[in-house]
Each structure stands twice: as structure tokens, then as C-alpha cells.
PDB file of C-alpha atoms in Angstrom:
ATOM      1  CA  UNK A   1      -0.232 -34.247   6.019  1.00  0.00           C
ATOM      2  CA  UNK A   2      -0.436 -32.461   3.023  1.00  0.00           C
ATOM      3  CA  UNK A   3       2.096 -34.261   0.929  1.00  0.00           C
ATOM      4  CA  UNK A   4      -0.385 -37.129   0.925  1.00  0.00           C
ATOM      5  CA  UNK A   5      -2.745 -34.785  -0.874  1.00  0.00           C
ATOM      6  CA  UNK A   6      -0.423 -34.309  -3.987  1.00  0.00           C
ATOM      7  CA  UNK A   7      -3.037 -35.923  -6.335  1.00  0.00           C
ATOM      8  CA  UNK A   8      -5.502 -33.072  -4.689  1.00  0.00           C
ATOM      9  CA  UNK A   9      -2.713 -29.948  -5.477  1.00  0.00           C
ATOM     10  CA  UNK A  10      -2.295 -31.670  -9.116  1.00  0.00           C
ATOM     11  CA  UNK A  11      -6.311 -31.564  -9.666  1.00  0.00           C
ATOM     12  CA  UNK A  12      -6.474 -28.364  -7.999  1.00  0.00           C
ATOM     13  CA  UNK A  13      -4.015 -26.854 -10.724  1.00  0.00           C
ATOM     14  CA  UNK A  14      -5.955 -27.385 -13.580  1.00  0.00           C
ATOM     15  CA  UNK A  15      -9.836 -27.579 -12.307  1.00  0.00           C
ATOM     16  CA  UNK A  16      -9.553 -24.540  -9.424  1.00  0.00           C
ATOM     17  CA  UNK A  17     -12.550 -26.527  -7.782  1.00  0.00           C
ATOM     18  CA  UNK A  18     -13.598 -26.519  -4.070  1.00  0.00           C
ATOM     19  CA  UNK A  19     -13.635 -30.324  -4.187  1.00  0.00           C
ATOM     20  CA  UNK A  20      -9.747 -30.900  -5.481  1.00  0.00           C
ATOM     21  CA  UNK A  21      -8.449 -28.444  -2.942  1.00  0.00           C
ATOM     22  CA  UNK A  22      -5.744 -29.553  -0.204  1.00  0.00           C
ATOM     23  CA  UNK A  23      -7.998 -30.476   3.207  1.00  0.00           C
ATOM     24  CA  UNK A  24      -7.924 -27.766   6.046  1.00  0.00           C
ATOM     25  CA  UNK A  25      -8.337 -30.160   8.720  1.00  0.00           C
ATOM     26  CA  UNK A  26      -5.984 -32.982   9.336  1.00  0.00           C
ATOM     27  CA  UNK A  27      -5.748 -35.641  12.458  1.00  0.00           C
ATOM     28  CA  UNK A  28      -2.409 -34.614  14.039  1.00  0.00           C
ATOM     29  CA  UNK A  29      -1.672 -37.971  15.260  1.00  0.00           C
ATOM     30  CA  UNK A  30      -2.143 -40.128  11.505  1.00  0.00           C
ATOM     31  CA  UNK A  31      -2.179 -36.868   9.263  1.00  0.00           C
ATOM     32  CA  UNK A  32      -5.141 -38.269   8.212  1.00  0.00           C
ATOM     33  CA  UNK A  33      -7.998 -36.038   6.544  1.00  0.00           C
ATOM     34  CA  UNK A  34     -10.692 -35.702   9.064  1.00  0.00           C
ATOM     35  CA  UNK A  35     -13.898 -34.841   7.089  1.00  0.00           C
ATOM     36  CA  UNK A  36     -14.861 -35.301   3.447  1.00  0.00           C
ATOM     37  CA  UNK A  37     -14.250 -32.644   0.246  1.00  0.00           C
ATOM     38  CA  UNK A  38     -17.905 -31.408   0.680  1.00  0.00           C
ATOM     39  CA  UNK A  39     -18.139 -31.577   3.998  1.00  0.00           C
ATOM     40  CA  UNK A  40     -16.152 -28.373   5.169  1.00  0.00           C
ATOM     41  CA  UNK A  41     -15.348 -25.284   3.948  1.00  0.00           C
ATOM     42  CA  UNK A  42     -11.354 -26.758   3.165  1.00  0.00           C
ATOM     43  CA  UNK A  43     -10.267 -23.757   0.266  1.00  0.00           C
ATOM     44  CA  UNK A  44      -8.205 -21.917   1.987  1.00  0.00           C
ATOM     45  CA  UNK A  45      -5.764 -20.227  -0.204  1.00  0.00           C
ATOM     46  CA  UNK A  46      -4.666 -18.077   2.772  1.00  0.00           C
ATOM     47  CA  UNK A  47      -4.112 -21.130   4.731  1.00  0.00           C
ATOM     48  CA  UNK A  48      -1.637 -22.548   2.767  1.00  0.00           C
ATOM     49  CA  UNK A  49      -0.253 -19.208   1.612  1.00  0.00           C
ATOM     50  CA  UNK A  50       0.796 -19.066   5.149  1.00  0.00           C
ATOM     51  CA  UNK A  51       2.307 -22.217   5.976  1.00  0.00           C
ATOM     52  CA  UNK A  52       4.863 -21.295   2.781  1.00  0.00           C
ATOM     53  CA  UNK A  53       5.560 -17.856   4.156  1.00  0.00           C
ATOM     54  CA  UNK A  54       6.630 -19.283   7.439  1.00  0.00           C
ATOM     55  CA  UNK A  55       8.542 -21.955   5.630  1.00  0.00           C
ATOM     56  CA  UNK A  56      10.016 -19.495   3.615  1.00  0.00           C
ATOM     57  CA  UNK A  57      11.160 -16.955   6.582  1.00  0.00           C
ATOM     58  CA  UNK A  58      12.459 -20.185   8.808  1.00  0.00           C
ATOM     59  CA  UNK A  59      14.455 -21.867   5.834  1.00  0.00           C
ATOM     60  CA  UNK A  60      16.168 -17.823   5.422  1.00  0.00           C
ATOM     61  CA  UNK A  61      16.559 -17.288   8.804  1.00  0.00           C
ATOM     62  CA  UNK A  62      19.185 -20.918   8.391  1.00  0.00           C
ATOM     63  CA  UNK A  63      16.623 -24.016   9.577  1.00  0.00           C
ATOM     64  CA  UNK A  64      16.897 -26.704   7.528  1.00  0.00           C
ATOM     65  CA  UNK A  65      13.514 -27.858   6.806  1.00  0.00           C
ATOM     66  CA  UNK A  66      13.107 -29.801   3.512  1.00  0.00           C
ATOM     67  CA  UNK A  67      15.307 -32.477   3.165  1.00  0.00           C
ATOM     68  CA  UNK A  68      14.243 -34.376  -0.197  1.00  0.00           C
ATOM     69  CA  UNK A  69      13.915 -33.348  -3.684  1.00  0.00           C
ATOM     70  CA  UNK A  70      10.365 -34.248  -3.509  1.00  0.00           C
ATOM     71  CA  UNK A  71       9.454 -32.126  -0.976  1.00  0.00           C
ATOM     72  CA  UNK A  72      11.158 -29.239  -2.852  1.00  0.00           C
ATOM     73  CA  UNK A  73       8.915 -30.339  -5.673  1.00  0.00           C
ATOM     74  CA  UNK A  74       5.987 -30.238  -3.712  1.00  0.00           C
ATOM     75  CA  UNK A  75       6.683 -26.891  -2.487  1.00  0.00           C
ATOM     76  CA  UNK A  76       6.929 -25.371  -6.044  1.00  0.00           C
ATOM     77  CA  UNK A  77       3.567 -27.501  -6.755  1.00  0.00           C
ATOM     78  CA  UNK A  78       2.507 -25.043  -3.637  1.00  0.00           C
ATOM     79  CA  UNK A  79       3.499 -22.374  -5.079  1.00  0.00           C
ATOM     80  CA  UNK A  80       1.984 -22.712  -8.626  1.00  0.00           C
ATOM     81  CA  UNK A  81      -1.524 -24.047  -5.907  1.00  0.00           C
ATOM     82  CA  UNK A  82      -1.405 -20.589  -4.673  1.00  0.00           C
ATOM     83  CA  UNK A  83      -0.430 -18.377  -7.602  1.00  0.00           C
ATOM     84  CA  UNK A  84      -3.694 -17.583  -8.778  1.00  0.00           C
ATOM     85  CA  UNK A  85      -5.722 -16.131  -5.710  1.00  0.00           C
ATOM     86  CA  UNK A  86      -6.393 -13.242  -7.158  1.00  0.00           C
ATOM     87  CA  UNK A  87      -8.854 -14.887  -9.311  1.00  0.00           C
ATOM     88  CA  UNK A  88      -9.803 -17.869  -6.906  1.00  0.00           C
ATOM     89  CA  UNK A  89     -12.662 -17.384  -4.703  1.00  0.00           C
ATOM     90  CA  UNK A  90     -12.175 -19.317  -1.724  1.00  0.00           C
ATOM     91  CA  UNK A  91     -13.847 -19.975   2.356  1.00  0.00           C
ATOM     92  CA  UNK A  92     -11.385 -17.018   3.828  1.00  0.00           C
ATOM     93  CA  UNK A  93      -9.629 -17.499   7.012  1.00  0.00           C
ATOM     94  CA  UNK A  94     -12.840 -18.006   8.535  1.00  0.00           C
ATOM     95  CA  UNK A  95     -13.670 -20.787   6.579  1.00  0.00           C
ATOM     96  CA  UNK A  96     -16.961 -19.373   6.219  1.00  0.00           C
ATOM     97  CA  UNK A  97     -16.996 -18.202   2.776  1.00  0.00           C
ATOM     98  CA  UNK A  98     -19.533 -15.069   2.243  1.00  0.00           C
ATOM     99  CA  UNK A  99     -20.650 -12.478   4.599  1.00  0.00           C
ATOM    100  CA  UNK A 100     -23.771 -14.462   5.082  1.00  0.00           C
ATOM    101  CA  UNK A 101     -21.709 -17.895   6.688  1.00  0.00           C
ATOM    102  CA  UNK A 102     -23.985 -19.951   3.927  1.00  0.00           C
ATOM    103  CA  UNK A 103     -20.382 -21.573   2.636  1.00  0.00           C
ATOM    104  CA  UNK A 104     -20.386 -19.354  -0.595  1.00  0.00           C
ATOM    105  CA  UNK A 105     -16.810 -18.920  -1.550  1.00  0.00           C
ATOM    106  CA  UNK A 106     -15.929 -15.337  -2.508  1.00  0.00           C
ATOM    107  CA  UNK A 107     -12.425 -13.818  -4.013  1.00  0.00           C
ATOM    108  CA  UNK A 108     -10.732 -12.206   0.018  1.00  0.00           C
ATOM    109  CA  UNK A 109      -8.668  -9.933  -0.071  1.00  0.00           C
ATOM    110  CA  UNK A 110      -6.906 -11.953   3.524  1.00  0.00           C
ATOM    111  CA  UNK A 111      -6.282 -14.691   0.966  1.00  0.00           C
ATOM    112  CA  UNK A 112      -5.066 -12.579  -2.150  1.00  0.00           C
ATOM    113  CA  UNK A 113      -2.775 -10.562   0.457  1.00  0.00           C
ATOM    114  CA  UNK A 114      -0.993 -13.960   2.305  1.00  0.00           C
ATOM    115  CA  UNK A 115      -0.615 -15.175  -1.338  1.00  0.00           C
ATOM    116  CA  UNK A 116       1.175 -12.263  -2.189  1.00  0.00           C
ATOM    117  CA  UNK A 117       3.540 -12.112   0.490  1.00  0.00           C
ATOM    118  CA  UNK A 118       4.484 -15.904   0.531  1.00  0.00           C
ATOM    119  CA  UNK A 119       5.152 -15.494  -3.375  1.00  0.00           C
ATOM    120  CA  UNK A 120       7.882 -12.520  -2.435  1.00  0.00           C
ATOM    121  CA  UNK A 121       9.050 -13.965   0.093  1.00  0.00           C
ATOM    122  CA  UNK A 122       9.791 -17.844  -1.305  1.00  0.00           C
ATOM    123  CA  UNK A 123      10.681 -16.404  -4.837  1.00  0.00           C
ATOM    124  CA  UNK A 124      14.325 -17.606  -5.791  1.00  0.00           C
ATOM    125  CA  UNK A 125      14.936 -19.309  -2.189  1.00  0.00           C
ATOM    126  CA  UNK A 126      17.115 -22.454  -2.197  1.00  0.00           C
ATOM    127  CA  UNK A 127      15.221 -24.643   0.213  1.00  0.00           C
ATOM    128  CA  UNK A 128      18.350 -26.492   0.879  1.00  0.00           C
ATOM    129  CA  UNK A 129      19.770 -23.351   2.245  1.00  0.00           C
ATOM    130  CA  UNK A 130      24.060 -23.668   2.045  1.00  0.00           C
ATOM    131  CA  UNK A 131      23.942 -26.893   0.993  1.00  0.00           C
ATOM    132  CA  UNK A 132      21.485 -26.854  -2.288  1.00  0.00           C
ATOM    133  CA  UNK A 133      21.666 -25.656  -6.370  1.00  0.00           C
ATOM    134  CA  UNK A 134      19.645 -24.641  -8.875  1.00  0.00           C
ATOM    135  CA  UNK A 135      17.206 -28.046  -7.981  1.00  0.00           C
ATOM    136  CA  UNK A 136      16.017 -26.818  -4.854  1.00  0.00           C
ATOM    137  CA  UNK A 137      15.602 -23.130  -5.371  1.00  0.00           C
ATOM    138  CA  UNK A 138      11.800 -22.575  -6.205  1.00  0.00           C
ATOM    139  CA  UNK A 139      10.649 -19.919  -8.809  1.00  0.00           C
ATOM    140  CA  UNK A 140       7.521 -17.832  -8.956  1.00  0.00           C
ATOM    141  CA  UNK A 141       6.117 -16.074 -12.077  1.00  0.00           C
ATOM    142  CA  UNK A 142       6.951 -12.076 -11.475  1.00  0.00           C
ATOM    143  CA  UNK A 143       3.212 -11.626 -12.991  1.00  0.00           C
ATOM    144  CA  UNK A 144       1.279 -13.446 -10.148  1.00  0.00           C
ATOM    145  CA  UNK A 145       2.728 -11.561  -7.837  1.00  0.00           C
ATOM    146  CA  UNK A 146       1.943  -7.803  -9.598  1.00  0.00           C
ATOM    147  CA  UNK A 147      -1.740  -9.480 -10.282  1.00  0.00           C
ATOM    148  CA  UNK A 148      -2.334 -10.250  -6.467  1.00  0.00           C
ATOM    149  CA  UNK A 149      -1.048  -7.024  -5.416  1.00  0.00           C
ATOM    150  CA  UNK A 150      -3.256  -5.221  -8.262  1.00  0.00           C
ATOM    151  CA  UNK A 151      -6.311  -7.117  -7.269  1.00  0.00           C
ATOM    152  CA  UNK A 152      -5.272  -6.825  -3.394  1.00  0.00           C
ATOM    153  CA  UNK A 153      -4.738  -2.763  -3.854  1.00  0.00           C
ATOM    154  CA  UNK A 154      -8.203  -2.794  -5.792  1.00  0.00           C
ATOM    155  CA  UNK A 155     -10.188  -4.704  -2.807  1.00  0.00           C
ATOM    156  CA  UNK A 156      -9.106  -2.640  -0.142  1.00  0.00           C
ATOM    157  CA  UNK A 157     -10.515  -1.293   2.750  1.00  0.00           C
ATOM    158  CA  UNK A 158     -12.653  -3.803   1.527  1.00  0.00           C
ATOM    159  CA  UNK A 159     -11.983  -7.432   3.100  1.00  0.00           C
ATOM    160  CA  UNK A 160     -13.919  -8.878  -0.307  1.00  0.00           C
ATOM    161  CA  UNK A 161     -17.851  -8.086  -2.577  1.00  0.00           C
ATOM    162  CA  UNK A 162     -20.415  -8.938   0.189  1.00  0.00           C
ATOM    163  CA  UNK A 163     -17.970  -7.930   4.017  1.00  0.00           C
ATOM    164  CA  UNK A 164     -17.080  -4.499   4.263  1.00  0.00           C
ATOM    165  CA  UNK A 165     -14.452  -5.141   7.165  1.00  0.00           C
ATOM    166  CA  UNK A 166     -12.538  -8.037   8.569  1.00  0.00           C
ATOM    167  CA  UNK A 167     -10.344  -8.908  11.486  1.00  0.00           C
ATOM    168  CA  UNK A 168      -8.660 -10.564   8.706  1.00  0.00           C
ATOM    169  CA  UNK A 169      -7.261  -8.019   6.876  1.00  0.00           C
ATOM    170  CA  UNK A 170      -4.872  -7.436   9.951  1.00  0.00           C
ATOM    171  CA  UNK A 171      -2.831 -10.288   9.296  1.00  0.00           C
ATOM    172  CA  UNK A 172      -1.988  -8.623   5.935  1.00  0.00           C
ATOM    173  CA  UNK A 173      -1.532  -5.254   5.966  1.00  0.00           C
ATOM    174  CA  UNK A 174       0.563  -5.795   9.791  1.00  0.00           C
ATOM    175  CA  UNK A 175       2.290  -9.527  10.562  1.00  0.00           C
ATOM    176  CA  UNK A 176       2.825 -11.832   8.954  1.00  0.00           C
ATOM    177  CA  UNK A 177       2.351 -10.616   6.436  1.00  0.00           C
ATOM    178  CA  UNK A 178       2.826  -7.392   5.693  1.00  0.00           C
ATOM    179  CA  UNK A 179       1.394  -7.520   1.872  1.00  0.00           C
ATOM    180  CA  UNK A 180       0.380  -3.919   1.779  1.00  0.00           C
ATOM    181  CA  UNK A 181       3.401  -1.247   1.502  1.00  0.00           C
ATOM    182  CA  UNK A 182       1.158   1.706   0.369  1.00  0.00           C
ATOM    183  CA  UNK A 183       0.452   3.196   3.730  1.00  0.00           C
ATOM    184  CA  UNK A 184      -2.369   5.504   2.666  1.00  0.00           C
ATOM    185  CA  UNK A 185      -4.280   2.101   1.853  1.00  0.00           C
ATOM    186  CA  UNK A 186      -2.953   0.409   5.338  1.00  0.00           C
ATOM    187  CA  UNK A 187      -4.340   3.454   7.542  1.00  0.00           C
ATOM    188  CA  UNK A 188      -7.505   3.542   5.368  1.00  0.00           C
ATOM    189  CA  UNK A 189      -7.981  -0.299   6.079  1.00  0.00           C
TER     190      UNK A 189
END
């Protein structure tokens, strides 16, 4: 589903608008998108953040899950989608956006934390497992990841400006995550 958004990931790169994001909701039986750029809160950055850490822990672990060079190029299109979330406000994984559920996108820290963790954990990772080279290992930029954990260790307790708290924050200072290794800020959050 979202490989037919590539144009949208491109866009995305260079405008960091709400409108060229990838789509949140898809039609599992065409992959088709099932409501319109402005018609759902579809920025997500922890979304996505989390579909490449899983992909990232699975392909380790020994499945074979990309199979083309394309897809490996998508994936480090991914990557470079997701490397800014420190400085990209975004719905949250509520897709609600601010505290007051008017669809105001704010900077979370759920989102900044995912991102973090699916950077680490995809950084220098042949997606061909055994049986790739130096095409299909995807690289991340060393500073994105110290910029979301600086902004991440800055937010918290907080979950971002306008909520105090979130259920959220959960998924990443425990699993999946686990974006947070100062415990003094876990146990405070």
C-alpha cells in the first residue's frame, strides 16, 4: 500500500506538509487509499516509524522480507521520511493532533521516540539479510538519531506542548520501542 505512495514520500521530503504525507488508512483488500489528504489526520511519523522497526527486527531475526532493489530503495526513502521528527509536528498515535482533538498537529514525543528507535535499529542492516551487499544495506545519518533523542530527552515526562501525559509514551520508553535508556527519565514518565 504504501509503495504506491512514493510520489507522496518524495513530496513529503522536501515540503514536510500534512497534505504530501504517506495515507494512514488503506483498503486491505486493493491497498487503495480510503479517504482524501485533508480529510484525516494521515501524519503519522510514529506510524511509519513503526512499521520500519518491525521490519527491521524481523529482517535481523533471518525473515526475508524485501525482495527487490526497489523496495530497498523505498525503505531508505522511509528512512530519510522519518529522519526529521524531531522537528515535524504531526497527528500522534491518536491521530488527533493537539490536546484539544481540533486536528492541530503538534511535535510528540510518541512520534520523536518510535523514530528514534527504528533509526537504531535499521541503521547499517542489509535488507537482503545473507544473501545482499552494500545495495541493500540502508544508512541513517548518526545526527538524526542524537537530534531525536535530544529533543525526545527534552520533551519528557511530557508526551508534547499542550498534553501533559499520554498512554502513548508507553510504547516508547517500554516495547517496542524502548527509545528511552536513561531510567531516571523512564520512571519519571
Amino acid at each position: 500500500c504504501m509503495m504506491r505512495q512514493v510520489d507522496k514520500v518524495e513530496k513529503f521530503k522536501c515540503t514536510q506538509s500534512t497534505k504530501d504525507c504517506l495515507h494512514a488508512k488503506y483498503n486491505s483488500a486493493t491497498c487503495a487509499t480510503v479517504v482524501g489528504d485533508d480529510q484525516w489526520g494521515h501524519l503519522q511519523v510514529d506510524a511509519t516509524s513503526l512499521y520500519l522497526l518491525f521490519l527491521a527486527q524481523m529482517t535481523a531475526s533471518g525473515l526475508r522480507i524485501i525482495f527487490t532493489l526497489d523496495e530497498v530503495a523505498f525503505i531508505q526513502n522511509l528512512v530519510f521520511y522519518i529522519e526529521a521528527a524531531y522537528k515535524v509536528a504531526d497527528y500522534g498515535i491518536w491521530e488527533r493532533g493537539d490536546k484539544t482533538n481540533q486536528g492541530i498537529p503538534e511535535l510528540n514525543a510518541s512520534s520523536v521516540g518510535m523514530a528514534k528507535a527504528a533509526l537504531e535499529a535499521i541503521d547499517e542492516l542489509d535488507l537482503f539479510g545473507a544473501h545482499g551487499g552494500h545495495k541493500s544495506v540502508i544508512h541513517v545519518l548518526p545526527d538524526e538519531v542524537e537530534h531525536c533523542q535530544s529533543i525526545l530527552y527534552s520533551m519528557l515526562p511530557r508526551a508534547s506542548t499542550s498534553k501533559e501525559i499520554d498512554a502513548g509514551l508507553l510504547s516508547i520508553i517500554s516495547y517496542p520501542a524502548f527509545a528511552v535508556e536513561d531510567l531516571n527519565l523512564v520512571n519519571v514518565t
